[in-house]
Backbone as a chain_set.jsonl record, in Angstrom:
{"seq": "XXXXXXXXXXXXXXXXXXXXXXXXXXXXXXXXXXXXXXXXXXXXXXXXXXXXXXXXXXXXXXXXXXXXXXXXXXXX", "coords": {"N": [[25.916, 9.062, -25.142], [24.274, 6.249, -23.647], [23.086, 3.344, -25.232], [20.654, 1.07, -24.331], [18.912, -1.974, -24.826], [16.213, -3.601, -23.333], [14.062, -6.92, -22.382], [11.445, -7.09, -20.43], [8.727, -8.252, -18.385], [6.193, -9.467, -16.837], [5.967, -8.347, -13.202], [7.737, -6.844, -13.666], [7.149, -5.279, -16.097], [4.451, -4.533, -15.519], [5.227, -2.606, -13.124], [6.415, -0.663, -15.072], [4.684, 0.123, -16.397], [2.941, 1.111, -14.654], [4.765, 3.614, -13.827], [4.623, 5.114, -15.674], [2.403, 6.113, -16.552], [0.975, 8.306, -15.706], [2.033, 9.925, -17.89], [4.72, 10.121, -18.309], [7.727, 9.507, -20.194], [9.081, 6.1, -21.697], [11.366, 6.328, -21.41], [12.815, 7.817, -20.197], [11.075, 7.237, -17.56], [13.017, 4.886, -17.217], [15.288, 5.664, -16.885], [15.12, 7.177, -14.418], [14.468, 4.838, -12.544], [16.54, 3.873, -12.581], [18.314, 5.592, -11.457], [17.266, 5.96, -9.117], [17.382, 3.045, -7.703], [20.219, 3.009, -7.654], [20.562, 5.378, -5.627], [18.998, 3.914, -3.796], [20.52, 1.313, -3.12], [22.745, 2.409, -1.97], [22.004, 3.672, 0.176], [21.345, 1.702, 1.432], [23.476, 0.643, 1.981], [25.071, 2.059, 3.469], [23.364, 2.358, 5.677], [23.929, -0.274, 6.581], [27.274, -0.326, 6.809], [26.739, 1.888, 9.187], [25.384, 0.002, 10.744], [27.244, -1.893, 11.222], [29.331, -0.439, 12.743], [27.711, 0.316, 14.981], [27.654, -2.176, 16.277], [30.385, -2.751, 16.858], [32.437, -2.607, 19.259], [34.892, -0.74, 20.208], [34.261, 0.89, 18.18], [31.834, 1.845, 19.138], [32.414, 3.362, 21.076], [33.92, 5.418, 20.596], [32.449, 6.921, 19.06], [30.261, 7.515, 21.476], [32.378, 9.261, 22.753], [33.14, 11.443, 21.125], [30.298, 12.063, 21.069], [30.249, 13.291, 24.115], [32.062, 15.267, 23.779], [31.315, 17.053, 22.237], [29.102, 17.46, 23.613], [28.036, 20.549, 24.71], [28.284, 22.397, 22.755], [26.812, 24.96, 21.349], [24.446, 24.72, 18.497], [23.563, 27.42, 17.117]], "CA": [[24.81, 8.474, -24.413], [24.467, 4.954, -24.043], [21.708, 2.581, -25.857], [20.282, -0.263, -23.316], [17.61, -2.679, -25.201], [15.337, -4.686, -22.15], [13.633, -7.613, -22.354], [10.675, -7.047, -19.377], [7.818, -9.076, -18.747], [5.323, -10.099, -15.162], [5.973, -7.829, -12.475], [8.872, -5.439, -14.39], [6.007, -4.798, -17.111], [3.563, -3.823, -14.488], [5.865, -1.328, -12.846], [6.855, 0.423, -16.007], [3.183, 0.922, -16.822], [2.85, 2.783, -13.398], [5.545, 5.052, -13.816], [4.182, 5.934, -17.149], [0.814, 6.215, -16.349], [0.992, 9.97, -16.155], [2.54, 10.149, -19.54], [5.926, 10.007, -18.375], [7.984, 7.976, -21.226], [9.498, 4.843, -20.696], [13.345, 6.556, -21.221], [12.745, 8.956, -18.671], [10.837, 6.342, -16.069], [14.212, 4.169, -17.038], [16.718, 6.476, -16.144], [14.736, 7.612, -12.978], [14.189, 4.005, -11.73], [18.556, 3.392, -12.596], [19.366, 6.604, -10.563], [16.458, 5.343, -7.796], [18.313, 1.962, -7.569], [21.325, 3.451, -6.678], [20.552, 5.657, -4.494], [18.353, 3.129, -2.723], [21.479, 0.157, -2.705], [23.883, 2.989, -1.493], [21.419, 3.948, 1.408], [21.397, 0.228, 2.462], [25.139, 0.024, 2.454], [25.385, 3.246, 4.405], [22.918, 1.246, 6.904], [25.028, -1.648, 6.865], [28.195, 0.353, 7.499], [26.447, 2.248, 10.491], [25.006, -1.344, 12.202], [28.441, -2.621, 12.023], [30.097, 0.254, 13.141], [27.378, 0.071, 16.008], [28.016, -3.223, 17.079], [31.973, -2.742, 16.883], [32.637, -1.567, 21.057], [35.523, 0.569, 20.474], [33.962, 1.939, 17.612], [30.256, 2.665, 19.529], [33.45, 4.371, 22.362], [34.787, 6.779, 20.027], [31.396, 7.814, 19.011], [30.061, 8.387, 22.78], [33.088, 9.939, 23.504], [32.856, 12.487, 20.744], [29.207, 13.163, 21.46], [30.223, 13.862, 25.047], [32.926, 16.249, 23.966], [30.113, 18.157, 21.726], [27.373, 17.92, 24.081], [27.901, 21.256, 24.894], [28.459, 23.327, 21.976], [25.903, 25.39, 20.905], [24.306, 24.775, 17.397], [23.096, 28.277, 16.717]], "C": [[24.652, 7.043, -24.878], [23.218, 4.322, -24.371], [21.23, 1.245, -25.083], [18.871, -0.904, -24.197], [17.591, -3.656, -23.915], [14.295, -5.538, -22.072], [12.617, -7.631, -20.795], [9.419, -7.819, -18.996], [7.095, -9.26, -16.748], [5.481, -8.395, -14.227], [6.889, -6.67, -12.861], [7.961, -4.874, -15.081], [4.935, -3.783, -16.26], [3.897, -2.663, -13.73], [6.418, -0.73, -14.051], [5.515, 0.964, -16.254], [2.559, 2.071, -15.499], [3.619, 3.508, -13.526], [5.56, 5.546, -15.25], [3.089, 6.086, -17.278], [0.719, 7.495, -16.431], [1.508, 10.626, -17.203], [4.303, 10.513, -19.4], [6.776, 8.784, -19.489], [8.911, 7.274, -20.525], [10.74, 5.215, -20.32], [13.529, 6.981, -19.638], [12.345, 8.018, -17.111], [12.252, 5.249, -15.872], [15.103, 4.671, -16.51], [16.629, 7.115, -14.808], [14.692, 6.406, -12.34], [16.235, 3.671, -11.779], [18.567, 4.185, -11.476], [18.459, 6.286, -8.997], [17.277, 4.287, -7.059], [19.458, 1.945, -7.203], [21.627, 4.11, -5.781], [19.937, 5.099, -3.11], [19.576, 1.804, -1.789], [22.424, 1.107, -1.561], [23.532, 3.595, 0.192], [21.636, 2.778, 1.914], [22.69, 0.558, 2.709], [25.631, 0.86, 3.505], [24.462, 2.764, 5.945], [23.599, 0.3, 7.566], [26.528, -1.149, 7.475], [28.116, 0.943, 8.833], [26.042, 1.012, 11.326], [26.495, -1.982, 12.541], [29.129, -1.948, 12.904], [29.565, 0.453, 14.759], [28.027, -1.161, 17.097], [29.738, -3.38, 17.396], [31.971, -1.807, 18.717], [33.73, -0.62, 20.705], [34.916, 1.223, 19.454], [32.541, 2.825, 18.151], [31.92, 3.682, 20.854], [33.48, 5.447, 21.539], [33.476, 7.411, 19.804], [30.984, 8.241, 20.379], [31.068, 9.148, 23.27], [33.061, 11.266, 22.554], [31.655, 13.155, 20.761], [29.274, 13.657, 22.863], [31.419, 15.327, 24.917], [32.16, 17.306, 23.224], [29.059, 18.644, 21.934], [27.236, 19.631, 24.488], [28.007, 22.66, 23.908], [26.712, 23.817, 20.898], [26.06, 25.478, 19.423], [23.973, 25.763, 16.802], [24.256, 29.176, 16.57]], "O": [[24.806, 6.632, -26.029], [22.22, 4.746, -23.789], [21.729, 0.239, -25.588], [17.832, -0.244, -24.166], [18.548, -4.315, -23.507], [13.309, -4.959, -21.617], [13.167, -8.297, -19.918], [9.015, -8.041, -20.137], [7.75, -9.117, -15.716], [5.043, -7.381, -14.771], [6.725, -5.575, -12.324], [7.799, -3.705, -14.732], [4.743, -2.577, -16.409], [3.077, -1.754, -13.604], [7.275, 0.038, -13.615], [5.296, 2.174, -16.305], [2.041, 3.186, -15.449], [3.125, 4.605, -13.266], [6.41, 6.253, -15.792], [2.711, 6.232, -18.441], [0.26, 7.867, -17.511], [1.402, 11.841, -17.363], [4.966, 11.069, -20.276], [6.529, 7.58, -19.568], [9.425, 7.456, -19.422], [11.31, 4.786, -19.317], [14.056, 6.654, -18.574], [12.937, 8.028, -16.032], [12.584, 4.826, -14.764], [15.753, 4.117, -15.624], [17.587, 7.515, -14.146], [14.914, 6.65, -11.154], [16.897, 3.256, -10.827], [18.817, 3.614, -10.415], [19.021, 6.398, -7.907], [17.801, 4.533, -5.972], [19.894, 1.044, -6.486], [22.599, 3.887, -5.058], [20.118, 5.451, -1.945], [19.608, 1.468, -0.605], [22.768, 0.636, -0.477], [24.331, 3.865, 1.089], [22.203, 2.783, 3.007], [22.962, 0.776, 3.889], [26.468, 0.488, 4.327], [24.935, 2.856, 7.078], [23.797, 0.113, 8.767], [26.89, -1.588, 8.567], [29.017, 0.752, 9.649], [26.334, 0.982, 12.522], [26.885, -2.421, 13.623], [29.608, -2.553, 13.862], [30.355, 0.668, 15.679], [28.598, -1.1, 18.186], [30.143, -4.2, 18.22], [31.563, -0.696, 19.058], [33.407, 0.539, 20.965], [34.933, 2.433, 19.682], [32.202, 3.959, 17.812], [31.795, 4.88, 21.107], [32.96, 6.486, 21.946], [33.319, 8.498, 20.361], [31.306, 9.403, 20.628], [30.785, 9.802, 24.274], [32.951, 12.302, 23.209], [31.56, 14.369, 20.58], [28.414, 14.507, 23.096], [31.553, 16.19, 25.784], [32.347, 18.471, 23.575], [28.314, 19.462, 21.395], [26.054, 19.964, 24.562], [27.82, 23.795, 24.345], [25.944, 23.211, 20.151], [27.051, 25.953, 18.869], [23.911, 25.489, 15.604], [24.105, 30.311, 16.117]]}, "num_chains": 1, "name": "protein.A"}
């Protein structure tokens, strides 16, 4: 396990004291705001991948053409 010392201060300070306000410690609010942070960047990029993939024409084709070949299959 790895050892991270952080220098925090203004607006970083202020959010650690909220997510320890319920007596959560700081390790624990650290390692929940890391694994937050990545799952938040990795959602954007997965955004970013779907707008391009929108705006790409043959790629919006292949998608309407596979939701017309599935419109009919029952999900149940």
């Amino acid at each position: 396990m790895g050892i991270v010392n952080v220098r925090i201060s203004g607006e970083a300070e202020q959010a650690l004291a909220e997510l320890t306000a319920d007596g959560t410690s700081t390790s624990e609010a650290v390692r929940r705001a890391l694994l937050d942070a990545v799952f938040l960047r990795r959602r954007q990029q997965m955004r970013a991948e779907a707008a391009r993939a929108l705006a790409d024409p043959d790629d919006r084709a292949a998608v309407e053409e596979a939701m017309r070949e599935w419109a009919d299959v029952d999900p149940g």
